[in-house]
Structure formats: structure tokens, C-alpha cells
Backbone as JSON, one array per atom type, in Angstrom:
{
  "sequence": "XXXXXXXXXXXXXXXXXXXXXXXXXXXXXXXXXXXXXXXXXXXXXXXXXXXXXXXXXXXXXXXXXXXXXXXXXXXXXXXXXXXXXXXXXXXXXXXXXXXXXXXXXXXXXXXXXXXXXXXXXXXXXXXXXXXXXXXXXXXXXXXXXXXXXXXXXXXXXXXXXXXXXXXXXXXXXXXXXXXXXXXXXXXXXXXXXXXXXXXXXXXXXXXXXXXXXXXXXXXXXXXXXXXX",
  "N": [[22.23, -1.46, -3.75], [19.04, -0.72, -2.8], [17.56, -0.4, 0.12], [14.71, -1.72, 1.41], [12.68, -1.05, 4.69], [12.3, -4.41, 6.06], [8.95, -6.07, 5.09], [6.62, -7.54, 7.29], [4.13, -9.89, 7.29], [0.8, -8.51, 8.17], [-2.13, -8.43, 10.62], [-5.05, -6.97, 8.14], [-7.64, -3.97, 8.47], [-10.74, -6.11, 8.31], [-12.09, -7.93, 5.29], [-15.55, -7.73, 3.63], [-18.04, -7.87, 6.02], [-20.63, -9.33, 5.62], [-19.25, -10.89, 3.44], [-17.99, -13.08, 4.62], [-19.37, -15.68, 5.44], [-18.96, -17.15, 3.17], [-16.67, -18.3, 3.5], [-15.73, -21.16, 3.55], [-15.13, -21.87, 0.88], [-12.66, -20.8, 0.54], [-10.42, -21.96, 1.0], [-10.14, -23.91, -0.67], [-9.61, -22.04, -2.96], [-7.46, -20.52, -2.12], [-5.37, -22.68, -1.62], [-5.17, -23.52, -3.93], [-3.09, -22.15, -5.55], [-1.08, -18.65, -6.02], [-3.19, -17.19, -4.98], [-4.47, -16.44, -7.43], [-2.83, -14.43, -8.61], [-0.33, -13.01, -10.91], [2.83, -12.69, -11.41], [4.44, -9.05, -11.85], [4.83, -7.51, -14.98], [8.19, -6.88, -15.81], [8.53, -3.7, -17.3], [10.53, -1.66, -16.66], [13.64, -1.84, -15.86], [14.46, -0.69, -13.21], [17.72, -0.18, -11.28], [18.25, 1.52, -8.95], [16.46, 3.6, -6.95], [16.57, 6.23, -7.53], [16.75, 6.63, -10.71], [14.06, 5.99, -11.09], [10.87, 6.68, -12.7], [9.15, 9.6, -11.78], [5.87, 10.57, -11.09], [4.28, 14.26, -11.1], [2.16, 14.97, -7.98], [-0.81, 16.52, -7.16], [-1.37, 19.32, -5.65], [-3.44, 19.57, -4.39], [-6.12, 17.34, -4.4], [-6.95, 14.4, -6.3], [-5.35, 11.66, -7.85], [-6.05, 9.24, -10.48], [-4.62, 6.15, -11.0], [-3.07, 2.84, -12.48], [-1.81, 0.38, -11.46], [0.22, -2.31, -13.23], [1.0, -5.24, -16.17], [1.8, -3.35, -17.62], [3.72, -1.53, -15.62], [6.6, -0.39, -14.59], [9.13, -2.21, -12.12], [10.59, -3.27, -9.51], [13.15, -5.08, -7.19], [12.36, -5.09, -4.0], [13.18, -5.03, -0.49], [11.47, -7.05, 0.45], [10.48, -8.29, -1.81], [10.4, -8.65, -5.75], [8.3, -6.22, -7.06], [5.61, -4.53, -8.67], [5.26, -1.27, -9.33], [4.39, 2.75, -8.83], [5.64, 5.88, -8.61], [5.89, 8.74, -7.21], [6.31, 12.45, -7.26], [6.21, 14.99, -4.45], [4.05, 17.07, -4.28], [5.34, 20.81, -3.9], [5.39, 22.79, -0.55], [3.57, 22.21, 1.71], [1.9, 21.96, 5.0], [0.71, 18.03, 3.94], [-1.57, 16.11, 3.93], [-2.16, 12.77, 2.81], [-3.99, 9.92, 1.09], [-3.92, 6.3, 0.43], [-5.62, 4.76, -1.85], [-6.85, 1.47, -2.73], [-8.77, -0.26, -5.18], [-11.14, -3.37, -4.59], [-11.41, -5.81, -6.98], [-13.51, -7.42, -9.04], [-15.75, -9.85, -8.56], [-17.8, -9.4, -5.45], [-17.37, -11.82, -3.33], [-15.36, -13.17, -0.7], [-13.4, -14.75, -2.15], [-13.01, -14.82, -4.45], [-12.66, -12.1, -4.86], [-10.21, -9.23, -5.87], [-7.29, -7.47, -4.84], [-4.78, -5.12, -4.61], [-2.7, -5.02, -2.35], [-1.6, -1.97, -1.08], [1.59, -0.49, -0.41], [3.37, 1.81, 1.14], [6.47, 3.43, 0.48], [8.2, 6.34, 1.74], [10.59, 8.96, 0.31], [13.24, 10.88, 0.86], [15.34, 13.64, -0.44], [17.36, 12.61, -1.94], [16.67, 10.46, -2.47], [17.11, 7.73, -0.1], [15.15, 6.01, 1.76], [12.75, 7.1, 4.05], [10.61, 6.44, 5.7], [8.73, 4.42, 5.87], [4.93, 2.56, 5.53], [3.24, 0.37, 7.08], [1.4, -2.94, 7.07], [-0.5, -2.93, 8.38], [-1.43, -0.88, 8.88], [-3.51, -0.38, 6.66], [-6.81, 0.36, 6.32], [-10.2, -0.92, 5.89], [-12.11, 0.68, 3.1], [-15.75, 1.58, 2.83], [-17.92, 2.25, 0.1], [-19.66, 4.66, 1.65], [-21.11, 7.48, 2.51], [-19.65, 8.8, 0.88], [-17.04, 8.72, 1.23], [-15.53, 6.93, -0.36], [-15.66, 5.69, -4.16], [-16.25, 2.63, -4.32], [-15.45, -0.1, -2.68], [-12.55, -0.09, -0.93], [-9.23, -0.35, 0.43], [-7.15, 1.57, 2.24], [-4.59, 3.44, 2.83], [-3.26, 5.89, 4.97], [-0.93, 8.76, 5.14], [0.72, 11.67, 6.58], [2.81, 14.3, 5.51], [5.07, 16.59, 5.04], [6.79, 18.11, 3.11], [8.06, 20.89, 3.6], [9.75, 21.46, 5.39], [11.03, 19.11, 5.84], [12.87, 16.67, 4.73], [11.8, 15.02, 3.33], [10.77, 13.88, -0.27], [9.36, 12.03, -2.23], [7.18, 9.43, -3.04], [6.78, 5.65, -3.26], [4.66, 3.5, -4.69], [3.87, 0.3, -3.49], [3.47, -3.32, -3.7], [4.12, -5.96, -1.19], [6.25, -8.83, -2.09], [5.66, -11.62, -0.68], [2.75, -11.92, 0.01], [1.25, -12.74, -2.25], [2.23, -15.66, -2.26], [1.83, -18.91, -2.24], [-0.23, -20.06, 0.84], [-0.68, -22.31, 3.91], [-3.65, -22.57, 5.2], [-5.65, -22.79, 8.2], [-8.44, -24.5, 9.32], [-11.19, -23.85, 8.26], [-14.38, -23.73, 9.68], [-16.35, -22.55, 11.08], [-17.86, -19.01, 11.4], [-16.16, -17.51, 12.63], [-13.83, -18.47, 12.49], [-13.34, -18.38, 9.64], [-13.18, -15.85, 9.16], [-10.61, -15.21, 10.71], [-8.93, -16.66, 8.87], [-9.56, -15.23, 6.57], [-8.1, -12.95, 7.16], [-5.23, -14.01, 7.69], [-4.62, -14.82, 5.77], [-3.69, -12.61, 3.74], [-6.37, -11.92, 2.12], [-6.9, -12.75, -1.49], [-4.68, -11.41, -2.66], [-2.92, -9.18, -4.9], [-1.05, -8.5, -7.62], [-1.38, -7.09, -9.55], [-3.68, -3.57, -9.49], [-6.07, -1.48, -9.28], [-5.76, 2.09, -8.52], [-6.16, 4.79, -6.45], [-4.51, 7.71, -5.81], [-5.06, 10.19, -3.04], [-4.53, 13.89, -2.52], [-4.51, 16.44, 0.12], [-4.34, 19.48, 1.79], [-3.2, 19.94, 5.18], [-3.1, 20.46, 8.87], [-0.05, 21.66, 10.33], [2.43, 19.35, 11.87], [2.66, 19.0, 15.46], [6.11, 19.87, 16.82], [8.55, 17.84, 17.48], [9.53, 16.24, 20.9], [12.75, 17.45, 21.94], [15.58, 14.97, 22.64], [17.23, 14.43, 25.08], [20.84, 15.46, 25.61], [23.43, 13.13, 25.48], [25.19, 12.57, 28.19], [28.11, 12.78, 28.74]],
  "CA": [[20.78, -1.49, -4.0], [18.36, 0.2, -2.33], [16.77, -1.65, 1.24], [13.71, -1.01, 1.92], [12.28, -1.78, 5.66], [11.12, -5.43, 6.06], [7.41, -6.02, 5.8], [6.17, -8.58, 8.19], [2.57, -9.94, 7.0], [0.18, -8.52, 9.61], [-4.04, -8.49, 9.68], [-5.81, -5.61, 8.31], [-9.14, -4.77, 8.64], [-11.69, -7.01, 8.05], [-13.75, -7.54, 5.02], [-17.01, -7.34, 3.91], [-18.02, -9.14, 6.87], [-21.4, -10.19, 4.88], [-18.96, -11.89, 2.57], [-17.2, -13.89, 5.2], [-19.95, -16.58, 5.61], [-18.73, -17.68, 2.26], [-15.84, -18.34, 3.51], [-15.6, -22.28, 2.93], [-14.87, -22.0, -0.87], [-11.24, -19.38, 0.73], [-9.39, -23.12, 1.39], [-9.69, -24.52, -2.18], [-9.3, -21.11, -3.82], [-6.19, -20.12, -1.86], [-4.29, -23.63, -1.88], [-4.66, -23.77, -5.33], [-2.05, -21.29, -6.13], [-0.75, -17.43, -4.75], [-4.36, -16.38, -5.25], [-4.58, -16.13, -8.86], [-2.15, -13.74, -9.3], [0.66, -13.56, -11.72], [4.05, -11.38, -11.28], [4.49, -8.33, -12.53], [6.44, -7.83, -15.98], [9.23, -5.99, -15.73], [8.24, -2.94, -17.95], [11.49, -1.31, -16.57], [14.1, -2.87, -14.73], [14.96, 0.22, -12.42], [18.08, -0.58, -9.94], [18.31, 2.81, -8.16], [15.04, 4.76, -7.43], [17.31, 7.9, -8.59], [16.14, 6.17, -11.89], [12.44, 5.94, -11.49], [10.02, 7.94, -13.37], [8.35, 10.4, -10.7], [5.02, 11.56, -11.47], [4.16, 14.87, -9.88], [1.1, 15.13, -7.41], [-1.66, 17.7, -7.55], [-1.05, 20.25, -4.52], [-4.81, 19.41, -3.72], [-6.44, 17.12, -5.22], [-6.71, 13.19, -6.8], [-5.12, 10.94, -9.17], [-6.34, 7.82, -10.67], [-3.54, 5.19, -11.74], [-3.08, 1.3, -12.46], [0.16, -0.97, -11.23], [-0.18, -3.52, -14.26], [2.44, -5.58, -16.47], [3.27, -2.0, -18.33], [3.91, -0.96, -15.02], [7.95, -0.98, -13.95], [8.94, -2.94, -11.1], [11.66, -3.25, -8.61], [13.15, -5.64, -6.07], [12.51, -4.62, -2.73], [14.3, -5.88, 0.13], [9.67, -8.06, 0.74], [10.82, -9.22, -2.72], [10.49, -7.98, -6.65], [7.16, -5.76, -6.66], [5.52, -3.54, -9.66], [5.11, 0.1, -8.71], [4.42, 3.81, -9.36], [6.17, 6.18, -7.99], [5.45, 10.25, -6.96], [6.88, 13.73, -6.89], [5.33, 15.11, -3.88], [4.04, 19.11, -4.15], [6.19, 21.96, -3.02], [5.14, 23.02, 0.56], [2.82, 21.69, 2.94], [2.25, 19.83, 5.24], [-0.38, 17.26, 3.1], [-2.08, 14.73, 4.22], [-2.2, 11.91, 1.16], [-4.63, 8.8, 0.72], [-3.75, 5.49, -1.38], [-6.77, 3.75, -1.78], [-6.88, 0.32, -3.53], [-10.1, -0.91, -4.64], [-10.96, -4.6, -4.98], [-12.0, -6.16, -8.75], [-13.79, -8.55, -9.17], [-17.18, -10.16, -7.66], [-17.22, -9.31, -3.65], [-17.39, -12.82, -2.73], [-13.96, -13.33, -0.79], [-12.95, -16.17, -2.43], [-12.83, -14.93, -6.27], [-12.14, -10.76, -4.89], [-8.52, -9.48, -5.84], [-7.46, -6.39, -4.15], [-3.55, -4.62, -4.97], [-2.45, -4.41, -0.79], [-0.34, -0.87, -0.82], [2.25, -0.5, 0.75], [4.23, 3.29, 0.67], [7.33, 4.05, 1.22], [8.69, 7.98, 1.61], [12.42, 8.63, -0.04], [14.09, 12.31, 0.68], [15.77, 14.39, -1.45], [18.69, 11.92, -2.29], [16.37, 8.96, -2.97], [17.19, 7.69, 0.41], [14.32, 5.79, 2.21], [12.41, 7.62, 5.46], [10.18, 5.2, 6.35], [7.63, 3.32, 5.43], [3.62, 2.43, 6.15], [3.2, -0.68, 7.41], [0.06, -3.29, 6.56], [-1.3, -2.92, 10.09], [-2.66, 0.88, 8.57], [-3.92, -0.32, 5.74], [-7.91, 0.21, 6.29], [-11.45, -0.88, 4.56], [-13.38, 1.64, 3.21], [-17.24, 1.13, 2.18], [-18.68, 3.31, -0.18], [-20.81, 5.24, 2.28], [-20.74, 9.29, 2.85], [-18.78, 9.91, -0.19], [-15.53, 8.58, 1.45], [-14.9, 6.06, -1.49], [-16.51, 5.07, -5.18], [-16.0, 1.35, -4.37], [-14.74, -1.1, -1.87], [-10.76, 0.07, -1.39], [-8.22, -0.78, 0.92], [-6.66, 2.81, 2.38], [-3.35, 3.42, 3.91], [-2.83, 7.54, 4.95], [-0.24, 9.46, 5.9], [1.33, 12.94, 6.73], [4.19, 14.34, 4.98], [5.56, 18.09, 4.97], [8.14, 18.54, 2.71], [8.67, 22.19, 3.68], [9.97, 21.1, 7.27], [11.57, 17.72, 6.13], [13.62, 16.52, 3.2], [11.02, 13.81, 2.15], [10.29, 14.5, -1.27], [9.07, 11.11, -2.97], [6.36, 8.37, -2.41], [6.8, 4.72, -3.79], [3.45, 2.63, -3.76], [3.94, -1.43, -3.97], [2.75, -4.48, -2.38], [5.42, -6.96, -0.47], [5.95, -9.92, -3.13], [5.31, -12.56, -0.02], [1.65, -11.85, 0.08], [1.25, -13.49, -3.48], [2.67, -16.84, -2.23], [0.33, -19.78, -1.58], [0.22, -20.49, 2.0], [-1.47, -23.07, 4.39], [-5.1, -21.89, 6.26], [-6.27, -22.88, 9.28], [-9.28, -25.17, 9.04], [-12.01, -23.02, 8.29], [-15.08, -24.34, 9.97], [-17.26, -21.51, 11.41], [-17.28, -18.2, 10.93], [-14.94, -16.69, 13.67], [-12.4, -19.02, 11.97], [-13.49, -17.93, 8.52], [-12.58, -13.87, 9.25], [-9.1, -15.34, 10.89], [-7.98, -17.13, 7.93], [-9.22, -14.46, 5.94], [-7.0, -12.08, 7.62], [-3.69, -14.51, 7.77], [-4.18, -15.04, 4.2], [-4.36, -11.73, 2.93], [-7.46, -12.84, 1.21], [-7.35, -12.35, -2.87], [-3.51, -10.36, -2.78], [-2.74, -9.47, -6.49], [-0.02, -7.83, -8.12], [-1.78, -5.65, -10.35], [-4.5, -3.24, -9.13], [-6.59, 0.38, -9.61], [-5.19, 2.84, -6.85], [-6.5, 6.58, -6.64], [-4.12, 8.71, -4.52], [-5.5, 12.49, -2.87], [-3.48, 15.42, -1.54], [-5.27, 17.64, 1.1], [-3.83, 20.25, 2.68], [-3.29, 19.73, 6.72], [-2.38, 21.65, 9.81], [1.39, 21.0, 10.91], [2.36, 18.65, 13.1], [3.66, 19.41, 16.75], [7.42, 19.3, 16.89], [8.94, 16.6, 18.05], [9.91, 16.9, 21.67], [14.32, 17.04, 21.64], [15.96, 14.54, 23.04], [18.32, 14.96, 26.2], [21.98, 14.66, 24.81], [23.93, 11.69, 26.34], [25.9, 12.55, 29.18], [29.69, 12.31, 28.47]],
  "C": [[20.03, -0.99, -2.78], [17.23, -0.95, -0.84], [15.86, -1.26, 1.57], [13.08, -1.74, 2.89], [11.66, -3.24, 5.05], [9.62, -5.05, 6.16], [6.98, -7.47, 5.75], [4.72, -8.75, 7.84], [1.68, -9.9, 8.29], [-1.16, -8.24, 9.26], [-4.33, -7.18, 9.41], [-6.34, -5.68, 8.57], [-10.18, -5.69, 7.26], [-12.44, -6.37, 6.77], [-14.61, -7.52, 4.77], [-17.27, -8.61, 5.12], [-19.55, -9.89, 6.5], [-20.36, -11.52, 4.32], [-18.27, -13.34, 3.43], [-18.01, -15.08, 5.71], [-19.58, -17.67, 4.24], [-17.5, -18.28, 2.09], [-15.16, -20.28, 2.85], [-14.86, -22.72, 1.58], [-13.15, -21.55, -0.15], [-10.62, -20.95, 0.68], [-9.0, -23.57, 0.13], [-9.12, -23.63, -2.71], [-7.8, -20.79, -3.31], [-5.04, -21.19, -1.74], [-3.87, -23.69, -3.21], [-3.27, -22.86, -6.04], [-1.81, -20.03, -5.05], [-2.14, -16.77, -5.79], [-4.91, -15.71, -6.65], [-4.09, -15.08, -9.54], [-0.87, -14.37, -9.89], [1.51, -12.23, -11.44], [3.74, -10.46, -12.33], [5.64, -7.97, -13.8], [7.39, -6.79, -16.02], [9.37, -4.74, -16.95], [10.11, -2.21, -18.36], [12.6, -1.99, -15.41], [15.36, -1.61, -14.17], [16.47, -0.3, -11.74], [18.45, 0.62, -9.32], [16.62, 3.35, -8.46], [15.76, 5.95, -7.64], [16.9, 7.42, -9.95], [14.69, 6.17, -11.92], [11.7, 7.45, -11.99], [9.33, 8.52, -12.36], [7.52, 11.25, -11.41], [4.61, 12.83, -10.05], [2.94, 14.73, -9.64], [0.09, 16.1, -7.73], [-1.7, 18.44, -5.75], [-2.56, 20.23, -3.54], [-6.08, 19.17, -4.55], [-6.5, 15.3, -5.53], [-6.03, 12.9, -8.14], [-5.22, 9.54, -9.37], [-4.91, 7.19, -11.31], [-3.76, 3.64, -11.73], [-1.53, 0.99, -11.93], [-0.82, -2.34, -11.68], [1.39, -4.27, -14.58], [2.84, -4.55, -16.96], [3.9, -1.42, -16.85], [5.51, -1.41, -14.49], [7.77, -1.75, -12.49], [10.67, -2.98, -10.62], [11.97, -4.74, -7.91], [13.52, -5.26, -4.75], [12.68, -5.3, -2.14], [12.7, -7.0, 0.58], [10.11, -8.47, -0.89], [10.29, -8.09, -3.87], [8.18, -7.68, -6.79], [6.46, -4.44, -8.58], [5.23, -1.93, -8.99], [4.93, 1.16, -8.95], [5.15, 4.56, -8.23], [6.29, 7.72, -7.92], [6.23, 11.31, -6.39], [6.25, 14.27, -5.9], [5.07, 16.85, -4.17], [5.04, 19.71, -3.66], [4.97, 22.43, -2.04], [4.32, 22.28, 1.42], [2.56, 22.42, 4.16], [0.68, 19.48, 4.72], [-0.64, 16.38, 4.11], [-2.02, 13.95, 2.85], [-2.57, 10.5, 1.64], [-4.29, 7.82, -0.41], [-4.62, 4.63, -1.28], [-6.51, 2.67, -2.82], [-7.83, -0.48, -3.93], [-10.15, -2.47, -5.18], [-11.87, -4.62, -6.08], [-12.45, -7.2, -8.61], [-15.37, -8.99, -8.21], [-16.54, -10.01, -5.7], [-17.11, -10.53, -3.21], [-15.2, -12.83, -2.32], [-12.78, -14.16, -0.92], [-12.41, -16.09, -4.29], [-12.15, -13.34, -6.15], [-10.62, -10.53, -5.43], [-8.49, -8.07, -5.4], [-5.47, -6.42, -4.1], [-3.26, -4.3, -3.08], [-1.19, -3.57, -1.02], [0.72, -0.54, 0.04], [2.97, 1.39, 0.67], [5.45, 3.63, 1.54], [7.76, 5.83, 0.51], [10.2, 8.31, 1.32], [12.42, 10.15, 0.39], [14.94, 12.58, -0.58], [16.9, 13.26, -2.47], [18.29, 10.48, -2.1], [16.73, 8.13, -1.75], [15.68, 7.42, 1.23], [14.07, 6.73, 3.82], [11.87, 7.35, 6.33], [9.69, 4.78, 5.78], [6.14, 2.51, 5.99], [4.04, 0.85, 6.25], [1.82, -1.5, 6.81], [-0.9, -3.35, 7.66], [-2.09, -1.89, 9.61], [-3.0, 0.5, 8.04], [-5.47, -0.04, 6.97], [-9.01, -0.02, 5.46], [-12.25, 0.38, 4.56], [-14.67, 1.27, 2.3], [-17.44, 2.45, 1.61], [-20.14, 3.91, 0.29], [-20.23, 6.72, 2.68], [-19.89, 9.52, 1.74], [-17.23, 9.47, 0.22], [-14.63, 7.87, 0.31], [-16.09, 5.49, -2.86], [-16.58, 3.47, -4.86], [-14.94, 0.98, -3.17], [-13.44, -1.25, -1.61], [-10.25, -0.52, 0.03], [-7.45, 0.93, 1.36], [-5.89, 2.65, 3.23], [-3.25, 5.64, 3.76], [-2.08, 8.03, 5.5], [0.26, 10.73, 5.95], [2.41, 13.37, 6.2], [4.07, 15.79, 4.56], [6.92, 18.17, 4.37], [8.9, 19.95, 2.66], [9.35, 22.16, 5.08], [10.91, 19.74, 6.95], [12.26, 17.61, 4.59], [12.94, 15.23, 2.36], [10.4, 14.57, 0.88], [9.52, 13.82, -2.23], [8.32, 10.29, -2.27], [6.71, 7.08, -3.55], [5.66, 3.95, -3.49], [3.92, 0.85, -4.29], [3.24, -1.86, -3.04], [4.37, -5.26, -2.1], [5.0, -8.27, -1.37], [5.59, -11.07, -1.97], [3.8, -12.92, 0.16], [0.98, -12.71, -1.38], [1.83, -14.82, -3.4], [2.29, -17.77, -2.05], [0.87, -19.88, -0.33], [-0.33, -21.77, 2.48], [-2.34, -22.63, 5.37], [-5.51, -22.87, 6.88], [-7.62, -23.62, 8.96], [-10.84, -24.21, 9.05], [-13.73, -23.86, 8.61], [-16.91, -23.16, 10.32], [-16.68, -20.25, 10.9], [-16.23, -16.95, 11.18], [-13.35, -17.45, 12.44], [-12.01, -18.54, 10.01], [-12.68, -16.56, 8.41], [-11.31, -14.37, 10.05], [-8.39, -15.7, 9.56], [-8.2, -16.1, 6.83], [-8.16, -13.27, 6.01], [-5.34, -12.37, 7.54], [-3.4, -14.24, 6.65], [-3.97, -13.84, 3.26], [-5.15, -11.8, 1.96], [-7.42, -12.04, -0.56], [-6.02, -11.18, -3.46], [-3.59, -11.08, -4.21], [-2.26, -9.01, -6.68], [-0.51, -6.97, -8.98], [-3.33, -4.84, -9.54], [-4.72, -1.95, -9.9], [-6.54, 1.0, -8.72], [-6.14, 4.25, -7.27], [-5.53, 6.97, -5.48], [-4.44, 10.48, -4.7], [-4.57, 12.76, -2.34], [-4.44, 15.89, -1.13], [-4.1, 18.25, 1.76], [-3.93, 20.06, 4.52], [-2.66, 20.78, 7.68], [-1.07, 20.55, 10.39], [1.45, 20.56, 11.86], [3.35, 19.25, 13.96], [5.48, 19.41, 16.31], [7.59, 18.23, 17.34], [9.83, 17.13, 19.21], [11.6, 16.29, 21.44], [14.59, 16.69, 22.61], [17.32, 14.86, 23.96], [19.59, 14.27, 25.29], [22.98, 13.9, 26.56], [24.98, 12.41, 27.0], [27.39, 11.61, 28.73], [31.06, 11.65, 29.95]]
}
């Protein structure tokens, strides 16, 4: 079976930081359960991504999608996750955006918000790496950057230079687990526990991922070989 890096729960950014005066209510709402989500149903029960359905990309360009219960699902080595999963264009090098926007009233106590995660496979289905939740970022709909309130993780990928050829988007099933928060009193402590908690993680969401075209990255400088 297929291992895909650990992911370690780490803070993103912050957010609405209006909403974080509201924070008080985050203690009841998040003890009560893993944030009012429910697993994802096993549409397909993949065990090789050489099996997953790969939609292709647009060479420059967006695509709207859902990760619901029709949506297959895996177990990744962060636990069993629902997922889509992408052909990337022929040539490059792209840049590519997975935005995640949150549903639900902004208050961050009722919000739910799909946290992306992406990993990159090569030719032979074979993981290459993987984004972490440290990138994720908020974006506000201001300048045109986003319709709504998302969550964005971005990265670089040239498959005319490299043998990555596939993107996988999920969340890490640990983020969906109830935890225990920090006594939320003010509002410094409010925007910490919102951050530990990943505030409002949900297993299903509405993603959009773009393709842009980019300028290639440097080489990578080559490493001295080891002295025999």
C-alpha cells in the first residue's frame, strides 16, 4: 500500500480575525464532537493510486470540483481520507492553486472548511512529495484573488523536466477528531485555540484548482559526490 508522508497538525493562517472575538462558543462546539463532520463514504475503495480515476487539468485555466460521500476515498498513511485526484498537462512548468472555500455562516464556531492537503505521484504512481499544512493560506475575497473565503495551498510542478505527473488532493483524517482546547478566555487565546484546533475541519468540501503557466525554476545546485 501506498505511504504517503506523515502530516503533523501545524497552524495555518489565521481566520477572519473579526470572527475570532466570537470565539467563546469554539469550546462547546468543538468538544462536542470532530467538528460536525462525518467520514467520507467510500464511493470507491481504491488500494493502489495506479487505480484512481485521474481527471485531466486544463493547460491554463480552472476547475471547480466537490470531495463529498460520492467522492472515492483512500487510506493514507494521516488516516482514511476522500479525494480527487489529477492528470497534470503535458509541458510546463505550471504553477497550480487548490483553494478550499469555507460553507457555512463565517462565525468560527458553526464555519466548515475541507483543509487540502496535495500530494504529487510520478509517472509510476510513486509519491514525490507532498504540501504540508504550514502552506496552506487565507484568502479574502479582495482584488479578484478569490469568489469567497478559501483556504489556498500552491505549488510548482514541471512535468517536462521531472517525472511528476499526478496530483492527489485530501485532508489528513486526524484533523476531524475531537480534541481538548486551551481555555479560551481572551482573545489572543481565542486565535491560538483556533489555530490548534483546526477550527471547523470537515471531510467534505468545494475546492477550485487553476493552472498558470510559470517561468522555470533554477536548477538545483549538484551535489559534491562522496569521497571514496
Amino acid at each position: 500500500m501506498l505511504a504517503f508522508p506523515a502530516m503533523i497538525p501545524a497552524c495555518p493562517a489565521a481566520w477572519l480575525p473579526r470572527s475570532l472575538l466570537g470565539l467563546v462558543a469554539l469550546t462547546v462546539a468543538m468538544t462536542a464532537g470532530a467538528v460536525g463532520a462525518t467520514g467520507p463514504g467510500p464511493a470507491t475503495a481504491a488500494t493502489d493510486p495506479a487505480q484512481f480515476r485521474y481527471e485531466t487539468l486544463p493547460a491554463d485555466g480552472a476547475l471547480d470540483f466537490s470531495i463529498d460521500a460520492h467522492s472515492p476515498s483512500f487510506e493514507f498513511q494521516s488516516g482514511r481520507s476522500a479525494y480527487r485526484a489529477f492528470r497534470l498537462p503535458d509541458g510546463g512548468p505550471f504553477y497550480v492553486d487548490v483553494r478550499s472555500f469555507l460553507e457555512g455562516p463565517p462565525q468560527p464556531s458553526s464555519a466548515r472548511v475541507f483543509y487540502p492537503v496535495v500530494a504529487v505521484l510520478t509517472d509510476d504512481f510513486l509519491v514525490s512529495r507532498s504540501t504540508e499544512l504550514e502552506l496552506l493560506r487565507f484568502d479574502l475575497p479582495t482584488q479578484e484573488a478569490t469568489a469567497a473565503p478559501a483556504y489556498r495551498v500552491s505549488l510548482g510542478v514541471d512535468p517536462s523536466h521531472t517525472r511528476e505527473r499526478y496530483l492527489v488532493v485530501f485532508t489528513p483524517a486526524q484533523l476531524l477528531a475531537p480534541r481538548q482546547l486551551p481555555p479560551v478566555s481572551t482573545q489572543e487565546t481565542a486565535a491560538e485555540a483556533a489555530h490548534l484546533a483546526f477550527l471547523g475541519a470537515a471531510s467534505h468540501g468545494s475546492l477550485r484548482i487553476s493552472v498558470r503557466r510559470g517561468e522555470a525554476a533554477p536548477p538545483a545546485t549538484p551535489t559534491a559526490p562522496e569521497s571514496r
